mmCIF file of C-alpha atoms and ligand atoms in Angstrom:
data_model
loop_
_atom_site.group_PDB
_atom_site.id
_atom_site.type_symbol
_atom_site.label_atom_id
_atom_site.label_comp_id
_atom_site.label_asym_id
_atom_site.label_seq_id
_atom_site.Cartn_x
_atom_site.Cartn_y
_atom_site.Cartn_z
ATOM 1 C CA UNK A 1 0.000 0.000 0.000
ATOM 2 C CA UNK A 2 1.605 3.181 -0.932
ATOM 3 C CA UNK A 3 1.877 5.699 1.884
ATOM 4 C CA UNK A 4 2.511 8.653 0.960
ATOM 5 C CA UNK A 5 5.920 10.792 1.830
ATOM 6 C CA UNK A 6 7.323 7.255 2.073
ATOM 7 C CA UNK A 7 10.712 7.080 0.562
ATOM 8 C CA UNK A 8 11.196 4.893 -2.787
ATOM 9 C CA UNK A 9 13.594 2.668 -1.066
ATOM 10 C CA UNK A 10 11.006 1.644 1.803
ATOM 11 C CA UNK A 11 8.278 1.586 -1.305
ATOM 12 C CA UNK A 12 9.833 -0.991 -3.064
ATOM 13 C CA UNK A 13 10.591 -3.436 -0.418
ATOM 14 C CA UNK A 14 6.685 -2.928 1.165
ATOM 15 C CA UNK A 15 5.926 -3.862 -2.967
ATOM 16 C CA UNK A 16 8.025 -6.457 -3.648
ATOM 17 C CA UNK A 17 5.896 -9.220 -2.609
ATOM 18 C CA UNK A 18 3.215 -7.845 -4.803
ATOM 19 C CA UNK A 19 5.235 -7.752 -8.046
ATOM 20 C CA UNK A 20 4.406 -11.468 -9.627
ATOM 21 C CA UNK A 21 8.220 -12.546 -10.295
ATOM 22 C CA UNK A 22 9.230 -11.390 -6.973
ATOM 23 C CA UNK A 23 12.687 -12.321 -6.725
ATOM 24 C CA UNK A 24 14.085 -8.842 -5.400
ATOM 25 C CA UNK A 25 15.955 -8.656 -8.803
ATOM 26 C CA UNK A 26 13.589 -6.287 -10.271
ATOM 27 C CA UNK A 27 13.701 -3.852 -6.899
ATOM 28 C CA UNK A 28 17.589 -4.237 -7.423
ATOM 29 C CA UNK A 29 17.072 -3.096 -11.028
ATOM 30 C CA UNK A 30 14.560 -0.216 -10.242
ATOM 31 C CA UNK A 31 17.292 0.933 -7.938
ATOM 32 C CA UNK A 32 19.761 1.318 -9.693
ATOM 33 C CA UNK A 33 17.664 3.073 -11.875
ATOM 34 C CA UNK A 34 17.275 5.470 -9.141
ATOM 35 C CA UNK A 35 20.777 5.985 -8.823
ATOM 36 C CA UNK A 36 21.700 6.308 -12.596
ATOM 37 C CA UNK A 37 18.716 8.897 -12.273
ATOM 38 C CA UNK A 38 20.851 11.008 -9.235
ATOM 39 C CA UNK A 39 23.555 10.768 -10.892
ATOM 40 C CA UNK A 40 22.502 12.281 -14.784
ATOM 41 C CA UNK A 41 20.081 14.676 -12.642
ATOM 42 C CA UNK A 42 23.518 16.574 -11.156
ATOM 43 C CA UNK A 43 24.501 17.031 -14.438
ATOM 44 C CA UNK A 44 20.824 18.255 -15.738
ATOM 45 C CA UNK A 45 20.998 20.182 -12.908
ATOM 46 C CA UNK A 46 24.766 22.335 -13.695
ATOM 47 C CA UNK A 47 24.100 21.829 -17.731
ATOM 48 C CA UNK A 48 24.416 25.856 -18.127
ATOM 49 C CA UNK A 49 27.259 26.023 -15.443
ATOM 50 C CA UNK A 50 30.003 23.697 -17.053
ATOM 51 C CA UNK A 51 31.004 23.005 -20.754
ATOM 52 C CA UNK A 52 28.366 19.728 -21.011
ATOM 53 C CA UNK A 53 25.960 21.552 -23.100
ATOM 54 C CA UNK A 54 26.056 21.975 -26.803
ATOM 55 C CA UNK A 55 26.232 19.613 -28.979
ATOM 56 C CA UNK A 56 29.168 17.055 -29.404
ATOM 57 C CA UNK A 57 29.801 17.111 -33.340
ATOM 58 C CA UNK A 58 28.436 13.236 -33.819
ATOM 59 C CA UNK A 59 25.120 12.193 -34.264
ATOM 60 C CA UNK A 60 23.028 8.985 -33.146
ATOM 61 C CA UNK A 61 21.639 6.368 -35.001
ATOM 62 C CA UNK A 62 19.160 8.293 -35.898
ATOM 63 C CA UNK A 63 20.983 10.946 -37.376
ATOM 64 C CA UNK A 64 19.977 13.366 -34.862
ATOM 65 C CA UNK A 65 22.680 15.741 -33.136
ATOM 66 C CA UNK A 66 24.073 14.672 -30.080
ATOM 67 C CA UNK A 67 23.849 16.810 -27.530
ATOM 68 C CA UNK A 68 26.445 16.193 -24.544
ATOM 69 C CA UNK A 69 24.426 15.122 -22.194
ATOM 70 C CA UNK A 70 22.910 12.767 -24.528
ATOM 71 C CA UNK A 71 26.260 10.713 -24.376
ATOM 72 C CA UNK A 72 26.870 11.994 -20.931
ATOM 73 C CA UNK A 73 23.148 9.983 -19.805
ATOM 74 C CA UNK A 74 23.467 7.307 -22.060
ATOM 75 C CA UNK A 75 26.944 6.379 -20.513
ATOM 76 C CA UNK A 76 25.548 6.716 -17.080
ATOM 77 C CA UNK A 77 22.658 4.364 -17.531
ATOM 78 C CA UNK A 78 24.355 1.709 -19.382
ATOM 79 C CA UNK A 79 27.708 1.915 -16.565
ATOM 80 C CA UNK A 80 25.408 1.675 -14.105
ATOM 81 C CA UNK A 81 22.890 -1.176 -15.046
ATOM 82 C CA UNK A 82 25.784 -2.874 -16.474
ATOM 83 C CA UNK A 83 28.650 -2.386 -13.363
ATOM 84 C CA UNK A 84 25.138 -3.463 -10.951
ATOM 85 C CA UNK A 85 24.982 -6.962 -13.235
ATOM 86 C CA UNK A 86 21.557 -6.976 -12.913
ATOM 87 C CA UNK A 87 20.482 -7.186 -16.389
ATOM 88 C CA UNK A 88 21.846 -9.258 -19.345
ATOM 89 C CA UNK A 89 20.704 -6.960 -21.962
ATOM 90 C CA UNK A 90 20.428 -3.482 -22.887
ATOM 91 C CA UNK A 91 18.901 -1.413 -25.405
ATOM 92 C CA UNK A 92 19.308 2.318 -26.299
ATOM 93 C CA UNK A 93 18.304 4.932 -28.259
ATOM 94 C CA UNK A 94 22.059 6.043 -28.657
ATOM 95 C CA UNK A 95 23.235 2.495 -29.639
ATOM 96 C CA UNK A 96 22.648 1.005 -33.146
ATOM 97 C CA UNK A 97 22.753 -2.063 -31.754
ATOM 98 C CA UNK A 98 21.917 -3.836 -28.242
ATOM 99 C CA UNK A 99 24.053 -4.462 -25.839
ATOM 100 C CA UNK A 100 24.653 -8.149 -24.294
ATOM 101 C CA UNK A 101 25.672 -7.506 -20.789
ATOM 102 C CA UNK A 102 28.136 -10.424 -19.045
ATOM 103 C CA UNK A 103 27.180 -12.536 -22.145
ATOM 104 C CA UNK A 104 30.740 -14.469 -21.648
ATOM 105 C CA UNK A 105 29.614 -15.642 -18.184
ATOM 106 C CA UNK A 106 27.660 -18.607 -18.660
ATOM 107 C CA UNK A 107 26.717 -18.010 -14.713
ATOM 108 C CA UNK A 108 24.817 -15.217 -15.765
ATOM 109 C CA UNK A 109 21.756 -15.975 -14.184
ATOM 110 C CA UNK A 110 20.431 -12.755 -14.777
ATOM 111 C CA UNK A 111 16.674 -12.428 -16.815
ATOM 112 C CA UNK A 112 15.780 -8.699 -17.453
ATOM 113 C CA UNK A 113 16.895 -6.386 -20.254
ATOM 114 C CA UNK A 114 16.097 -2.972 -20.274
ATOM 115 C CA UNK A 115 15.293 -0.438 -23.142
ATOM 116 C CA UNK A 116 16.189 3.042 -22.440
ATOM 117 C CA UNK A 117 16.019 6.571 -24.299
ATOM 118 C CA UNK A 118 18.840 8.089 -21.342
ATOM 119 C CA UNK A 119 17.630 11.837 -22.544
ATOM 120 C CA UNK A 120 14.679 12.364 -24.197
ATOM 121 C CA UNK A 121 13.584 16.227 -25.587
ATOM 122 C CA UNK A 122 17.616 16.404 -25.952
ATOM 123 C CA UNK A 123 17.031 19.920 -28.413
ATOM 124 C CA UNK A 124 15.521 21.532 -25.212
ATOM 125 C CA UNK A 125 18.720 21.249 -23.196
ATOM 126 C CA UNK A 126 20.550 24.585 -24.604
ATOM 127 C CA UNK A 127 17.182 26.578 -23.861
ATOM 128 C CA UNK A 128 16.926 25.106 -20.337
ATOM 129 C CA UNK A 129 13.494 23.026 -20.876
ATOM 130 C CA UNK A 130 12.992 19.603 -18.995
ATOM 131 C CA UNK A 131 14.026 16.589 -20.535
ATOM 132 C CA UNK A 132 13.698 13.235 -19.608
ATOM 133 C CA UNK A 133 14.982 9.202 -19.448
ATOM 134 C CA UNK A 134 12.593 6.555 -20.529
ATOM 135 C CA UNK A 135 12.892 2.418 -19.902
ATOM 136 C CA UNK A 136 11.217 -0.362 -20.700
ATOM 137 C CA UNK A 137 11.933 -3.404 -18.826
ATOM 138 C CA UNK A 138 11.133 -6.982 -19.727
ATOM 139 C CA UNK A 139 12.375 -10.542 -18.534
ATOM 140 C CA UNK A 140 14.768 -12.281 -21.608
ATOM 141 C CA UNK A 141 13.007 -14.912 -23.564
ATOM 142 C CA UNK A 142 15.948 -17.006 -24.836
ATOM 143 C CA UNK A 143 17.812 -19.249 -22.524
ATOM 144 C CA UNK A 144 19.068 -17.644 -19.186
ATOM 145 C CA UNK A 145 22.911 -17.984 -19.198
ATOM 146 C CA UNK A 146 23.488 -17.346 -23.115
ATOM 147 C CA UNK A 147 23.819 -14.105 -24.748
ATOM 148 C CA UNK A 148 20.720 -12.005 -25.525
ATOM 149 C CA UNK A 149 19.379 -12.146 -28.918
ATOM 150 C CA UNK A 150 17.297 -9.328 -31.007
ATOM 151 C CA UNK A 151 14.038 -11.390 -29.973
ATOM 152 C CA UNK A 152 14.554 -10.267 -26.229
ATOM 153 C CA UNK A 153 14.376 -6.712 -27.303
ATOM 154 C CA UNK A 154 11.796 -7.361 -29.961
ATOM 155 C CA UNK A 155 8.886 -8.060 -27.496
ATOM 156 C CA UNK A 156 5.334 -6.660 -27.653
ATOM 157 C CA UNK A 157 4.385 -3.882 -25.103
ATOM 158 C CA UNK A 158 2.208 -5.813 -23.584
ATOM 159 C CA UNK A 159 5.150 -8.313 -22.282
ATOM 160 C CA UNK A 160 6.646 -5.300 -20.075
ATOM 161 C CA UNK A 161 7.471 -5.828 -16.681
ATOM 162 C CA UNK A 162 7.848 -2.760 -15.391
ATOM 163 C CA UNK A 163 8.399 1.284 -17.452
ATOM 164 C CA UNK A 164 8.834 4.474 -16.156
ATOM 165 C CA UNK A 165 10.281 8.022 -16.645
ATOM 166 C CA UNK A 166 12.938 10.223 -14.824
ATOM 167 C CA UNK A 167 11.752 14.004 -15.504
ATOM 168 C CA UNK A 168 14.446 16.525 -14.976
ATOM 169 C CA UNK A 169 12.088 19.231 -14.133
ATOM 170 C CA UNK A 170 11.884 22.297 -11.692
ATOM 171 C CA UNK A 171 11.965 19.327 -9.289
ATOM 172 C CA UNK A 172 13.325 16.295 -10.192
ATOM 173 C CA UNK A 173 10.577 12.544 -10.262
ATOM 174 C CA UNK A 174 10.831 8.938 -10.780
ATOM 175 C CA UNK A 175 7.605 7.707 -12.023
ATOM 176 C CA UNK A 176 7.126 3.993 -12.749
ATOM 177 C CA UNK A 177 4.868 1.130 -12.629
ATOM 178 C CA UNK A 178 5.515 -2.608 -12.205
ATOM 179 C CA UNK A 179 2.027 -3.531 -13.432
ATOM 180 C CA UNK A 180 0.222 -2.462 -9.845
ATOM 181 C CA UNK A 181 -0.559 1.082 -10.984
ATOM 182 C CA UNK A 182 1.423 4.321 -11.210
ATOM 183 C CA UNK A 183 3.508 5.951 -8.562
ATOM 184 C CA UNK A 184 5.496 9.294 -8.610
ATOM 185 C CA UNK A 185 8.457 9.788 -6.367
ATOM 186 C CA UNK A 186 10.418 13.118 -6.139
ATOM 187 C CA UNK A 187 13.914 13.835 -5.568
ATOM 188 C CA UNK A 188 14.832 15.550 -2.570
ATOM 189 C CA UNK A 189 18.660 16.941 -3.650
ATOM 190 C CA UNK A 190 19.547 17.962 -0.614
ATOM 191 C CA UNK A 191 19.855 14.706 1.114
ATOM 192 C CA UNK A 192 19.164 12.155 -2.656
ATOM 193 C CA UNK A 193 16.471 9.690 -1.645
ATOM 194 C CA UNK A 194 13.203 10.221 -3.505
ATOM 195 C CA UNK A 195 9.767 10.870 -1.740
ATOM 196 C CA UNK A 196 6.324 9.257 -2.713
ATOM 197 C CA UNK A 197 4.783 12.058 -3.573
ATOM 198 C CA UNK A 198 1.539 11.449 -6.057
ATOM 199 C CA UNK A 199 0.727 7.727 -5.532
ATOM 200 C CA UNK A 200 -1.799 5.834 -7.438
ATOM 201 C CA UNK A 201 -1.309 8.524 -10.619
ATOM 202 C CA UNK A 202 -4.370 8.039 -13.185
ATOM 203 C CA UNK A 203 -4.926 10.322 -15.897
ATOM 204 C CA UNK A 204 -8.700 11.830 -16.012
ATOM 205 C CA UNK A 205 -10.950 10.928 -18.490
ATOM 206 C CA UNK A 206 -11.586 13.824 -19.860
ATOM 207 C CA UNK A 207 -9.218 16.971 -20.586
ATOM 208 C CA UNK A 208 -8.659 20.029 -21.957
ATOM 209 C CA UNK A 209 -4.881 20.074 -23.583
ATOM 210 C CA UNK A 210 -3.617 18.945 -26.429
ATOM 211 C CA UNK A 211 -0.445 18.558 -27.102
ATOM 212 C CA UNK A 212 0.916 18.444 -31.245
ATOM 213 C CA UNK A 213 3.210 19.970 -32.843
ATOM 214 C CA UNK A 214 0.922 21.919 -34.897
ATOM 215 C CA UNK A 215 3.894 23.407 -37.281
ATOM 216 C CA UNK A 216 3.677 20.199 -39.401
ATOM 217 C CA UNK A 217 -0.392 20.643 -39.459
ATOM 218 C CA UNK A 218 -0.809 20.909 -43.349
ATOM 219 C CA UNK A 219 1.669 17.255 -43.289
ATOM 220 C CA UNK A 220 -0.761 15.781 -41.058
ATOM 221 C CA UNK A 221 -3.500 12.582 -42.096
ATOM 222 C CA UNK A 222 -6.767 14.009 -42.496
ATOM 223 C CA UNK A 223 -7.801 12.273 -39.270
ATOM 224 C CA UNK A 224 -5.549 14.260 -37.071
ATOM 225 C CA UNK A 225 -6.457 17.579 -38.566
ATOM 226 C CA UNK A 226 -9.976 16.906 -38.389
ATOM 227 C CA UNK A 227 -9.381 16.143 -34.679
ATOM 228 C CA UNK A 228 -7.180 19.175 -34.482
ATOM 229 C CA UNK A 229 -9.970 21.615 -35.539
ATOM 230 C CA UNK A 230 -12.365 19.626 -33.285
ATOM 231 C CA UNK A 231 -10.008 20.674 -30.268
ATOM 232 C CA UNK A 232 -10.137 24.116 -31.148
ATOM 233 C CA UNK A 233 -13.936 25.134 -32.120
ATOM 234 C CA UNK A 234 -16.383 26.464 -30.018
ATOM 235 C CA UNK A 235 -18.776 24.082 -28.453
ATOM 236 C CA UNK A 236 -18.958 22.708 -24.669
ATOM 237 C CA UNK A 237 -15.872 22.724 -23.082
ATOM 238 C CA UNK A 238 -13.781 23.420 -26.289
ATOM 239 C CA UNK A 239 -12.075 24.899 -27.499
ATOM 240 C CA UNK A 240 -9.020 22.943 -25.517
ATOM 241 C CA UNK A 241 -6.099 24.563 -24.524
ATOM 242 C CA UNK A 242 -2.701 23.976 -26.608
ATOM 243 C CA UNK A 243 0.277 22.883 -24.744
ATOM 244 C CA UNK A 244 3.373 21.618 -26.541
ATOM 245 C CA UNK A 245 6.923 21.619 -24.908
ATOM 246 C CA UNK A 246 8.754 19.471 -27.551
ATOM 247 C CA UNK A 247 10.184 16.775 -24.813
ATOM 248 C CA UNK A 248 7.263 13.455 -24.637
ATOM 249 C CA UNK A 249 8.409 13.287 -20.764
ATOM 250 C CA UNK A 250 7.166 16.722 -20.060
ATOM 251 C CA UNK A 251 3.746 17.101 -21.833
ATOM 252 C CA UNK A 252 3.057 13.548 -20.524
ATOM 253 C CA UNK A 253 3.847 14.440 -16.955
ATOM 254 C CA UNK A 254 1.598 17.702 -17.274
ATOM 255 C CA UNK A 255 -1.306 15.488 -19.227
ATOM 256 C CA UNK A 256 -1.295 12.927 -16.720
ATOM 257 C CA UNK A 257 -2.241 15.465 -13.739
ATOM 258 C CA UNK A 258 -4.438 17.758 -15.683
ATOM 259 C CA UNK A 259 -5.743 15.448 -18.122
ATOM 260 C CA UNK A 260 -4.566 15.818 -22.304
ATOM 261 C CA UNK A 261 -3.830 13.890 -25.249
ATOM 262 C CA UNK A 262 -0.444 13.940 -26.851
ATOM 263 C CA UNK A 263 -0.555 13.157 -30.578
ATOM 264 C CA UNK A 264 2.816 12.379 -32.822
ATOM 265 C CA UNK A 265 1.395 11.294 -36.140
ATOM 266 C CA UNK A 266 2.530 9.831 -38.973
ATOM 267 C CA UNK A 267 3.039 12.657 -41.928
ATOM 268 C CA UNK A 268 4.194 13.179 -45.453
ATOM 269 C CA UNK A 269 7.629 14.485 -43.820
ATOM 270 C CA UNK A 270 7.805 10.997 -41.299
ATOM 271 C CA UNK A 271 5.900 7.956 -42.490
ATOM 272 C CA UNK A 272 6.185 6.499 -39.105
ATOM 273 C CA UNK A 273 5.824 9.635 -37.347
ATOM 274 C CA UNK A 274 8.644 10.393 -35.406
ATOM 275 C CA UNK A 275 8.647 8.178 -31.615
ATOM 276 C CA UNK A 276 10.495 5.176 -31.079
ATOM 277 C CA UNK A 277 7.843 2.336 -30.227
ATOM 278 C CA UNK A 278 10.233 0.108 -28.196
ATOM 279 C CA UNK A 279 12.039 2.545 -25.778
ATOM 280 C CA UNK A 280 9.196 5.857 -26.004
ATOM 281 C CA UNK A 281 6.055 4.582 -26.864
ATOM 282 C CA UNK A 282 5.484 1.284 -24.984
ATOM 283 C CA UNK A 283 6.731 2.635 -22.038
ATOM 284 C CA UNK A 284 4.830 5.595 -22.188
ATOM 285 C CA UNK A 285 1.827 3.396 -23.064
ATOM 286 C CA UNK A 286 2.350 0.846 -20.238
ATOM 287 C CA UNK A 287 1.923 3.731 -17.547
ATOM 288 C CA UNK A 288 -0.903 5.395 -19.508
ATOM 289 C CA UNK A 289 -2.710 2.238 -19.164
ATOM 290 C CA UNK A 290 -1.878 1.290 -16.082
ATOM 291 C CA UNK A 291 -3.060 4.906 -14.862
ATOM 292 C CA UNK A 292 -6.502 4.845 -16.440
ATOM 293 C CA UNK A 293 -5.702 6.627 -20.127
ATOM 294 C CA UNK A 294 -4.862 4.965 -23.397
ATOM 295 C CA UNK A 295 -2.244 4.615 -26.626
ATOM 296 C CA UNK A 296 -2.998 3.861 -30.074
ATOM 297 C CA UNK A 297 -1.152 4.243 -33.323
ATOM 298 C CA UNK A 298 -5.206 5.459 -34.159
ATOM 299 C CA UNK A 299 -6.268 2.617 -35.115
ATOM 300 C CA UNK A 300 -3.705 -0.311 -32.745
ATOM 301 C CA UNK A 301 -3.141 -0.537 -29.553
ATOM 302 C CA UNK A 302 0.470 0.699 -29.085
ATOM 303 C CA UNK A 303 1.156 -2.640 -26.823
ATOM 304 C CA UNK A 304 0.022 -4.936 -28.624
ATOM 305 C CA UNK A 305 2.189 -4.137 -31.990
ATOM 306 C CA UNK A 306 4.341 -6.350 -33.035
ATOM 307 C CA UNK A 307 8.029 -5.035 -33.227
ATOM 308 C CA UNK A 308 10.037 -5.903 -36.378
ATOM 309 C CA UNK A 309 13.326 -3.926 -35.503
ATOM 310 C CA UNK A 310 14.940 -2.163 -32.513
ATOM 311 C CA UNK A 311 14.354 1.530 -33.635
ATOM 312 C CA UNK A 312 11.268 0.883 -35.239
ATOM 313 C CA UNK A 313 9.403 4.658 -35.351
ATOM 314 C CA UNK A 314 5.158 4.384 -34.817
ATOM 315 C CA UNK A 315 2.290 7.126 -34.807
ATOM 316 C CA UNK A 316 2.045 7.826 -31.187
ATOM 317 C CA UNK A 317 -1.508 9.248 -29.528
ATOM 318 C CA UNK A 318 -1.220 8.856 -25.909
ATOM 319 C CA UNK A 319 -3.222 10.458 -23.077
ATOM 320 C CA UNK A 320 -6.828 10.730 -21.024
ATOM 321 C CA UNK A 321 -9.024 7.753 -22.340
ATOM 322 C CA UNK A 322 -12.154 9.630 -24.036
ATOM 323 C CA UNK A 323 -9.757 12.203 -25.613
ATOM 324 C CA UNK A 324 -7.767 9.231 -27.597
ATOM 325 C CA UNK A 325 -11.148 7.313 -28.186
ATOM 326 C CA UNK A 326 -12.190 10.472 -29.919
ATOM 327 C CA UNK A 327 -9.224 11.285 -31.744
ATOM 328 C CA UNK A 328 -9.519 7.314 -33.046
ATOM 329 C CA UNK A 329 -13.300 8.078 -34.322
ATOM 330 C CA UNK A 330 -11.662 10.859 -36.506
ATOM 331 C CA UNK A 331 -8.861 8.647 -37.621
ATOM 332 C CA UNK A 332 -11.347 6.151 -38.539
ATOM 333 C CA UNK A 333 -13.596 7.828 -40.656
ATOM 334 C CA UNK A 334 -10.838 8.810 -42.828
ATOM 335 C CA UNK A 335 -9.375 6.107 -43.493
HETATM 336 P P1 P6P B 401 9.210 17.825 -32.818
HETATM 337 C C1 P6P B 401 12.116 14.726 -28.570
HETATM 338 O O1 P6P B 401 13.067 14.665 -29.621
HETATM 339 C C2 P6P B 401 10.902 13.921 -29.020
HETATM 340 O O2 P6P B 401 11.286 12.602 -29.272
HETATM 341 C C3 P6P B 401 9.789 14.017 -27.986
HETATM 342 O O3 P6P B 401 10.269 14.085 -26.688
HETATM 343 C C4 P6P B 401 9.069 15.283 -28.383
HETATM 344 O O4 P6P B 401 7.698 15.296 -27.985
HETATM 345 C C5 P6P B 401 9.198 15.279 -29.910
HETATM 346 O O5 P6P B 401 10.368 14.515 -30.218
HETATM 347 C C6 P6P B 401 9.359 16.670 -30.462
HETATM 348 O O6 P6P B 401 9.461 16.541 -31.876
HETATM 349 O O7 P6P B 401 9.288 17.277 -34.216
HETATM 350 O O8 P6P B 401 7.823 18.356 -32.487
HETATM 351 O O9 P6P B 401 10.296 18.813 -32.461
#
């Protein structure tokens, strides 16, 4: 039972019976998550103080420009989670390829990989926006003791153990679910342990923002721009109110405790629209579900598509239940 102001350390061991593989290897993992998070969120923290903004010269995988705290996070994460040997796989947005963690060891008993984006809404760094860290954890499904394979990684949403998100905000929160709901813990700095402070999150129902990058409007399917223009005319409690940071972490913190929809279509410019399924959208759609809301593609559940590669890119409309049920009807009467 979560009580609230309880630290996340005293949380997880009160909810470790509850989780169904209970082994205390998960907790260890979700730990050391939390310490990963500490460590990236100093950094966050002094980004305009010290030489770790801008951008390093290289790009990722996906041909985006790294910013230094991109490869600062990303480095973190996978040191940590690696250096803990906790998991035997790992995934990231920064890597082309996954990594097999211990894979040498034959004794490597361990059964969870994780799928991370270490710093997510990386272009809002220089302007001193919040960003974020996404993962995705699930347990292996090829032998325990041999190297991981792609089809670990490859798994539906709906075979997640546990997701969550570290926002680097004007405070700093772990939120994350193990299947038993949504929690939020925030970081107190001055002394590092996190707090439970907004247990049991659920998105409502209903809401009032909408969050789209409405610059790329005239790229949109007719769907979305039908539902756009439904958002915004004058009838009941419309029109909504347009809120659109530009890091997923952010608007889906906001929508969760206010109640929104966050929509990243496909387009002429992106044919997959622009979010990674296997490290943004599952996890993002695992906690949406698990607090009351709902993620579709438009027309598929987000959890239940079936992943063909590692950075595999998917229309993305996340957020309070009836607002994504309506965006859907529009989708589907243009198809
Ligand atoms: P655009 C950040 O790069 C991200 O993946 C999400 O966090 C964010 O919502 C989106 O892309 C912003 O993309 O094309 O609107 O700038």
């Amino acid at each position: 039972m979560a009580r609230k102001n309880q630290t996340l350390g005293e949380f997880i061991i009160e909810n470790q019976t509850s989780f169904k593989y209970t082994s205390g290897e998960l907790s260890r993992l979700i730990n050391s998550i939390r310490l990963a998070a500490k460590v990236v969120n100093h950094e966050v923290n002094k980004a305009g103080l010290v030489d770790i903004i801008g951008a390093v010269g290289g790009t990722n995988i996906q041909g985006e420009k790294q910013q230094k705290l991109d490869v600062y996070a990303n480095e973190k994460f996978i040191h940590t989670l690696t250096n803990r040997n906790i998991v035997c796989g790992i995934a990231s947005e920064e890597e082309e390829d996954f990594i097999a963690v211990n894979s040498q060891d034959e004794n490597n008993q361990n059964k969870y990989i994780v799928l991370i984006d270490p710093l997510d809404g990386s272009s809002n760094i220089d302007v001193n926006v919040s960003v974020g860290t996404i993962f995705s954890i699930y347990r292996r499904v090829t032998p325990v003791g041999t190297p991981v394979q792609i089809e670990d990684f490859l798994q539906k949403g709906n075979k997640q153990v546990a997701a969550g998100y570290i926002i680097y905000g004007t405070s700093t929160m772990l939120v994350y679910t193990t299947g038993d709901g949504v929690n939020g813990f925030t970081l107190n700095p001055a002394i590092g342990s996190y707090y439970l402070s907004h247990p049991n999150m659920k998105f409502p129902e209903n809401g009032t923002i909408y969050s789209v990058n409405e610059g790329n409007y005239i790229h949109f399917p007719q769907g979305i721009k039908d539902y756009i223009k439904y958002c915004q005319e004058e009838k009941g409690n419309r029109p909504y109110t347009s809120r659109y940071i530009g890091s997923l972490v952010s608007d889906f913190h906001r929508n969760i405790i206010k109640g929104g929809i966050y929509i990243y279509p496909k387009s002429s410019k992106n044919s997959n629209g622009k979010l990674r399924l296997l490290y943004e959208c599952n996890p993002m759609a695992f906690l949406a579900e698990q607090a009351n809301g709902k993620a579709s593609d438009g027309f598929t559940r987000i959890m239940d598509i079936d992943p063909v590669e590692l950075h595999q890119r998917v229309p993305f409309i996340c957020g309070s239940k009836n607002m994504v049920c309506k965006a859907e009807e529009f989708m589907r009467a243009t198809k």
